[in-house]
Amino acid sequence: MKAEETRRAQAPAPEDRRRRKALRTREALARAAMELILEEGLDSVTVEAIAERADVTRRTFSRYFSGKEEAALDFARADTERINAALRARPAHEPPLPAYRAAVADWLADPVYAWQDSPGYAGIFALIDSEPTMFAAFERVRVAAQHESVRILAARLGVDPERDPRPAAVVGAAAGVLLAALRLWARGGNEAGEDRPALVDRVYATLVTEAGRVPVPPQHSTESDIP
């Protein structure tokens, strides 16, 4: 009797089981969309084919995604959510830019998502620049993620992001550098033996180096400055 009670106590709650099942279904659909688009091309792939490969119905697909582009880019949504979660967890004393950079490093170091180093990930990412509908879907993900990053940094700084430009400036620069690094990686622009974390770190270092070379613009003169 006691063993049975222990088993029941350790068993996952029905809500947890449903959540895990929903996550598995979403991941199966996203992976099916990625695989089919890479195999057959974006225009040739239908939502019905994606649902069939994931072994679910067309109606089930519609519960998770509005279209094939959104499904194929679900990795980008998940990645940005993990980066923002890591950003929330950074020590409060860290300045905004180092905190964002460290959050990206935490995401890249997570072994659970090592599958994203696969050629399929790079192939889908490369399509963002060549397929307008993929680009539009990616932009929706990117804008939503950066809005949340700005909110997180504003809370850390205790400022109003509508009045203080620092959170938006940091996120714009840091997220832009990450995007540049990922595009470079997708195009094979990494140096010999350089993995994705090393490439991202190198591009972030470029931001710091180049920022130090920017001359301070001269102050505009006013009538009071004229002797």
mmCIF file of C-alpha atoms in Angstrom:
data_model
loop_
_atom_site.group_PDB
_atom_site.id
_atom_site.type_symbol
_atom_site.label_atom_id
_atom_site.label_comp_id
_atom_site.label_asym_id
_atom_site.label_seq_id
_atom_site.Cartn_x
_atom_site.Cartn_y
_atom_site.Cartn_z
ATOM 1 C CA MET A 1 0.000 0.000 0.000
ATOM 2 C CA LYS A 2 2.786 2.360 0.952
ATOM 3 C CA ALA A 3 4.681 1.545 -2.254
ATOM 4 C CA GLU A 4 1.552 2.286 -4.295
ATOM 5 C CA GLU A 5 1.126 5.653 -2.567
ATOM 6 C CA THR A 6 4.768 6.474 -3.274
ATOM 7 C CA ARG A 7 4.339 5.556 -6.948
ATOM 8 C CA ARG A 8 1.283 7.762 -7.264
ATOM 9 C CA ALA A 9 3.061 10.646 -5.568
ATOM 10 C CA GLN A 10 5.988 10.344 -7.973
ATOM 11 C CA ALA A 11 3.851 10.012 -11.098
ATOM 12 C CA PRO A 12 3.595 13.185 -13.205
ATOM 13 C CA ALA A 13 0.357 15.119 -12.906
ATOM 14 C CA PRO A 14 -2.062 14.895 -15.854
ATOM 15 C CA GLU A 15 -1.369 18.542 -16.707
ATOM 16 C CA ASP A 16 2.386 17.848 -16.880
ATOM 17 C CA ARG A 17 1.807 14.858 -19.134
ATOM 18 C CA ARG A 18 -0.376 16.925 -21.458
ATOM 19 C CA ARG A 19 2.228 19.672 -21.560
ATOM 20 C CA ARG A 20 4.990 17.242 -22.444
ATOM 21 C CA LYS A 21 2.835 15.590 -25.105
ATOM 22 C CA ALA A 22 2.030 18.988 -26.619
ATOM 23 C CA LEU A 23 5.725 19.880 -26.661
ATOM 24 C CA ARG A 24 6.620 16.615 -28.393
ATOM 25 C CA THR A 25 3.920 17.233 -31.010
ATOM 26 C CA ARG A 26 5.132 20.775 -31.626
ATOM 27 C CA GLU A 27 8.741 19.619 -31.974
ATOM 28 C CA ALA A 28 7.724 16.806 -34.340
ATOM 29 C CA LEU A 29 5.858 19.251 -36.576
ATOM 30 C CA ALA A 30 8.733 21.740 -36.541
ATOM 31 C CA ARG A 31 11.262 19.076 -37.426
ATOM 32 C CA ALA A 32 9.015 17.682 -40.186
ATOM 33 C CA ALA A 33 8.633 21.169 -41.675
ATOM 34 C CA MET A 34 12.381 21.730 -41.576
ATOM 35 C CA GLU A 35 13.173 18.369 -43.175
ATOM 36 C CA LEU A 36 10.588 18.617 -45.941
ATOM 37 C CA ILE A 37 11.475 22.176 -46.912
ATOM 38 C CA LEU A 38 15.136 21.253 -47.177
ATOM 39 C CA GLU A 39 14.325 18.110 -49.175
ATOM 40 C CA GLU A 40 11.718 19.501 -51.566
ATOM 41 C CA GLY A 41 11.939 23.286 -51.454
ATOM 42 C CA LEU A 42 9.641 25.758 -49.747
ATOM 43 C CA ASP A 43 7.133 26.130 -52.590
ATOM 44 C CA SER A 44 6.672 22.375 -53.006
ATOM 45 C CA VAL A 45 5.859 21.622 -49.371
ATOM 46 C CA THR A 46 2.280 21.646 -48.093
ATOM 47 C CA VAL A 47 0.969 21.809 -44.577
ATOM 48 C CA GLU A 48 -0.747 18.470 -45.178
ATOM 49 C CA ALA A 49 2.594 16.853 -46.019
ATOM 50 C CA ILE A 50 4.143 18.242 -42.848
ATOM 51 C CA ALA A 51 1.279 16.929 -40.728
ATOM 52 C CA GLU A 52 1.522 13.518 -42.402
ATOM 53 C CA ARG A 53 5.249 13.231 -41.727
ATOM 54 C CA ALA A 54 4.696 14.191 -38.089
ATOM 55 C CA ASP A 55 1.854 11.621 -37.934
ATOM 56 C CA VAL A 56 -0.810 14.110 -36.896
ATOM 57 C CA THR A 57 -3.856 15.635 -38.567
ATOM 58 C CA ARG A 58 -4.067 18.895 -40.495
ATOM 59 C CA ARG A 59 -6.235 20.259 -37.717
ATOM 60 C CA THR A 60 -3.552 19.446 -35.161
ATOM 61 C CA PHE A 61 -1.005 21.393 -37.219
ATOM 62 C CA SER A 62 -3.274 24.444 -37.096
ATOM 63 C CA ARG A 63 -3.366 24.309 -33.302
ATOM 64 C CA TYR A 64 0.359 25.021 -33.216
ATOM 65 C CA PHE A 65 1.271 26.975 -36.328
ATOM 66 C CA SER A 66 -0.328 29.360 -38.807
ATOM 67 C CA GLY A 67 1.803 28.176 -41.712
ATOM 68 C CA LYS A 68 4.761 26.112 -42.869
ATOM 69 C CA GLU A 69 7.217 28.998 -42.496
ATOM 70 C CA GLU A 70 6.298 29.475 -38.855
ATOM 71 C CA ALA A 71 6.695 25.737 -38.251
ATOM 72 C CA ALA A 72 10.104 25.558 -39.929
ATOM 73 C CA LEU A 73 11.308 28.554 -37.904
ATOM 74 C CA ASP A 74 9.969 27.330 -34.577
ATOM 75 C CA PHE A 75 13.579 26.710 -33.541
ATOM 76 C CA ALA A 76 14.159 30.490 -33.717
ATOM 77 C CA ARG A 77 11.220 31.190 -31.406
ATOM 78 C CA ALA A 78 12.417 28.547 -28.947
ATOM 79 C CA ASP A 79 15.993 29.838 -29.093
ATOM 80 C CA THR A 80 14.994 33.425 -28.378
ATOM 81 C CA GLU A 81 12.848 32.279 -25.456
ATOM 82 C CA ARG A 82 15.832 30.413 -23.998
ATOM 83 C CA ILE A 83 18.115 33.420 -24.473
ATOM 84 C CA ASN A 84 15.622 35.658 -22.699
ATOM 85 C CA ALA A 85 15.232 33.113 -19.886
ATOM 86 C CA ALA A 86 19.015 33.076 -19.487
ATOM 87 C CA LEU A 87 19.055 36.885 -19.522
ATOM 88 C CA ARG A 88 16.541 37.004 -16.666
ATOM 89 C CA ALA A 89 18.774 34.664 -14.666
ATOM 90 C CA ARG A 90 21.970 36.707 -15.054
ATOM 91 C CA PRO A 91 23.358 38.345 -11.864
ATOM 92 C CA ALA A 92 21.750 41.709 -11.176
ATOM 93 C CA HIS A 93 25.109 43.508 -10.958
ATOM 94 C CA GLU A 94 26.082 42.692 -14.566
ATOM 95 C CA PRO A 95 25.902 45.600 -17.015
ATOM 96 C CA PRO A 96 23.338 45.095 -19.809
ATOM 97 C CA LEU A 97 25.688 44.257 -22.711
ATOM 98 C CA PRO A 98 27.810 41.685 -20.816
ATOM 99 C CA ALA A 99 24.594 40.197 -19.408
ATOM 100 C CA TYR A 100 23.116 39.711 -22.883
ATOM 101 C CA ARG A 101 26.355 38.299 -24.230
ATOM 102 C CA ALA A 102 26.576 35.873 -21.295
ATOM 103 C CA ALA A 103 22.953 34.816 -21.849
ATOM 104 C CA VAL A 104 23.800 33.959 -25.457
ATOM 105 C CA ALA A 105 26.832 31.975 -24.262
ATOM 106 C CA ASP A 106 24.614 30.062 -21.805
ATOM 107 C CA TRP A 107 22.222 29.192 -24.634
ATOM 108 C CA LEU A 108 25.016 28.025 -26.919
ATOM 109 C CA ALA A 109 26.540 25.873 -24.157
ATOM 110 C CA ASP A 110 23.306 24.000 -23.405
ATOM 111 C CA PRO A 111 23.905 20.397 -24.609
ATOM 112 C CA VAL A 112 20.178 19.670 -24.808
ATOM 113 C CA TYR A 113 19.954 21.694 -28.010
ATOM 114 C CA ALA A 114 23.157 20.494 -29.690
ATOM 115 C CA TRP A 115 21.064 19.159 -32.613
ATOM 116 C CA GLN A 116 20.885 22.745 -33.826
ATOM 117 C CA ASP A 117 24.501 22.488 -34.938
ATOM 118 C CA SER A 118 23.224 20.178 -37.681
ATOM 119 C CA PRO A 119 23.301 21.127 -41.375
ATOM 120 C CA GLY A 120 19.496 21.248 -41.347
ATOM 121 C CA TYR A 121 19.490 24.118 -38.896
ATOM 122 C CA ALA A 122 22.003 26.019 -41.007
ATOM 123 C CA GLY A 123 20.059 25.252 -44.174
ATOM 124 C CA ILE A 124 16.796 26.649 -42.847
ATOM 125 C CA PHE A 125 18.569 29.688 -41.449
ATOM 126 C CA ALA A 126 20.122 30.346 -44.854
ATOM 127 C CA LEU A 127 16.645 30.379 -46.445
ATOM 128 C CA ILE A 128 15.719 33.428 -44.393
ATOM 129 C CA ASP A 129 17.733 35.606 -46.769
ATOM 130 C CA SER A 130 16.443 34.003 -49.974
ATOM 131 C CA GLU A 131 12.740 33.375 -49.302
ATOM 132 C CA PRO A 132 10.585 36.480 -48.588
ATOM 133 C CA THR A 133 7.936 34.564 -46.649
ATOM 134 C CA MET A 134 10.621 32.939 -44.493
ATOM 135 C CA PHE A 135 12.193 36.340 -43.893
ATOM 136 C CA ALA A 136 8.826 37.810 -42.848
ATOM 137 C CA ALA A 137 8.172 34.931 -40.448
ATOM 138 C CA PHE A 138 11.635 35.291 -38.957
ATOM 139 C CA GLU A 139 11.206 39.045 -38.530
ATOM 140 C CA ARG A 140 8.041 38.481 -36.494
ATOM 141 C CA VAL A 141 9.960 36.164 -34.187
ATOM 142 C CA ARG A 142 12.920 38.536 -33.955
ATOM 143 C CA VAL A 143 10.858 41.641 -33.166
ATOM 144 C CA ALA A 144 8.857 39.884 -30.449
ATOM 145 C CA ALA A 145 12.019 38.476 -28.866
ATOM 146 C CA GLN A 146 13.852 41.796 -28.869
ATOM 147 C CA HIS A 147 10.842 43.548 -27.375
ATOM 148 C CA GLU A 148 10.956 41.080 -24.490
ATOM 149 C CA SER A 149 14.743 41.500 -24.138
ATOM 150 C CA VAL A 150 14.290 45.274 -23.886
ATOM 151 C CA ARG A 151 11.663 44.780 -21.194
ATOM 152 C CA ILE A 152 13.998 42.487 -19.229
ATOM 153 C CA LEU A 153 16.934 44.914 -19.384
ATOM 154 C CA ALA A 154 14.712 47.878 -18.507
ATOM 155 C CA ALA A 155 13.540 46.020 -15.406
ATOM 156 C CA ARG A 156 17.162 45.248 -14.463
ATOM 157 C CA LEU A 157 18.082 48.912 -14.810
ATOM 158 C CA GLY A 158 14.892 50.161 -13.175
ATOM 159 C CA VAL A 159 14.086 52.462 -16.091
ATOM 160 C CA ASP A 160 11.204 53.149 -18.463
ATOM 161 C CA PRO A 161 12.212 51.780 -21.888
ATOM 162 C CA GLU A 162 9.940 54.343 -23.538
ATOM 163 C CA ARG A 163 12.087 57.145 -22.108
ATOM 164 C CA ASP A 164 15.509 55.623 -21.500
ATOM 165 C CA PRO A 165 17.253 54.513 -24.731
ATOM 166 C CA ARG A 166 19.786 52.196 -23.079
ATOM 167 C CA PRO A 167 17.786 48.925 -23.062
ATOM 168 C CA ALA A 168 16.773 49.247 -26.728
ATOM 169 C CA ALA A 169 20.264 50.360 -27.775
ATOM 170 C CA VAL A 170 21.931 47.404 -26.045
ATOM 171 C CA VAL A 171 19.446 44.860 -27.395
ATOM 172 C CA GLY A 172 19.612 46.307 -30.893
ATOM 173 C CA ALA A 173 23.395 46.077 -30.930
ATOM 174 C CA ALA A 174 23.778 42.728 -29.144
ATOM 175 C CA ALA A 175 20.986 40.946 -31.012
ATOM 176 C CA GLY A 176 22.246 42.391 -34.279
ATOM 177 C CA VAL A 177 25.713 41.006 -33.616
ATOM 178 C CA LEU A 178 24.259 37.581 -32.834
ATOM 179 C CA LEU A 179 22.249 37.625 -36.056
ATOM 180 C CA ALA A 180 25.354 38.622 -38.029
ATOM 181 C CA ALA A 181 27.284 35.739 -36.471
ATOM 182 C CA LEU A 182 24.546 33.206 -37.241
ATOM 183 C CA ARG A 183 24.287 34.398 -40.834
ATOM 184 C CA LEU A 184 28.049 34.107 -41.197
ATOM 185 C CA TRP A 185 27.909 30.605 -39.740
ATOM 186 C CA ALA A 186 25.048 29.553 -42.035
ATOM 187 C CA ARG A 187 27.078 30.699 -45.043
ATOM 188 C CA GLY A 188 30.161 28.784 -43.934
ATOM 189 C CA GLY A 189 32.098 31.897 -42.963
ATOM 190 C CA ASN A 190 33.589 30.430 -39.809
ATOM 191 C CA GLU A 191 37.333 29.917 -39.643
ATOM 192 C CA ALA A 192 38.894 26.441 -39.767
ATOM 193 C CA GLY A 193 38.056 24.492 -36.630
ATOM 194 C CA GLU A 194 35.845 27.259 -35.244
ATOM 195 C CA ASP A 195 32.571 26.051 -33.765
ATOM 196 C CA ARG A 196 29.439 28.152 -33.448
ATOM 197 C CA PRO A 197 30.104 29.432 -29.890
ATOM 198 C CA ALA A 198 33.632 30.485 -30.894
ATOM 199 C CA LEU A 199 32.303 32.258 -33.981
ATOM 200 C CA VAL A 200 29.669 34.139 -31.977
ATOM 201 C CA ASP A 201 32.296 35.121 -29.408
ATOM 202 C CA ARG A 202 34.596 36.411 -32.157
ATOM 203 C CA VAL A 203 31.857 38.547 -33.693
ATOM 204 C CA TYR A 204 30.912 39.982 -30.290
ATOM 205 C CA ALA A 205 34.571 40.858 -29.758
ATOM 206 C CA THR A 206 34.459 42.697 -33.089
ATOM 207 C CA LEU A 207 31.610 44.860 -31.771
ATOM 208 C CA VAL A 208 33.686 45.905 -28.766
ATOM 209 C CA THR A 209 36.793 46.536 -30.872
ATOM 210 C CA GLU A 210 35.014 48.568 -33.508
ATOM 211 C CA ALA A 211 33.101 50.578 -30.907
ATOM 212 C CA GLY A 212 36.437 51.665 -29.448
ATOM 213 C CA ARG A 213 37.503 53.035 -32.831
ATOM 214 C CA VAL A 214 34.488 55.290 -33.339
ATOM 215 C CA PRO A 215 35.581 58.922 -32.895
ATOM 216 C CA VAL A 216 33.535 61.154 -30.681
ATOM 217 C CA PRO A 217 31.668 63.612 -32.943
ATOM 218 C CA PRO A 218 32.366 67.280 -32.365
ATOM 219 C CA GLN A 219 29.841 69.193 -30.367
ATOM 220 C CA HIS A 220 27.625 71.531 -32.386
ATOM 221 C CA SER A 221 28.491 75.105 -31.715
ATOM 222 C CA THR A 222 25.902 77.539 -30.454
ATOM 223 C CA GLU A 223 25.803 81.296 -30.393
ATOM 224 C CA SER A 224 27.071 81.233 -26.805
ATOM 225 C CA ASP A 225 30.179 79.362 -27.991
ATOM 226 C CA ILE A 226 31.109 82.088 -30.462
ATOM 227 C CA PRO A 227 33.613 84.557 -28.953
#
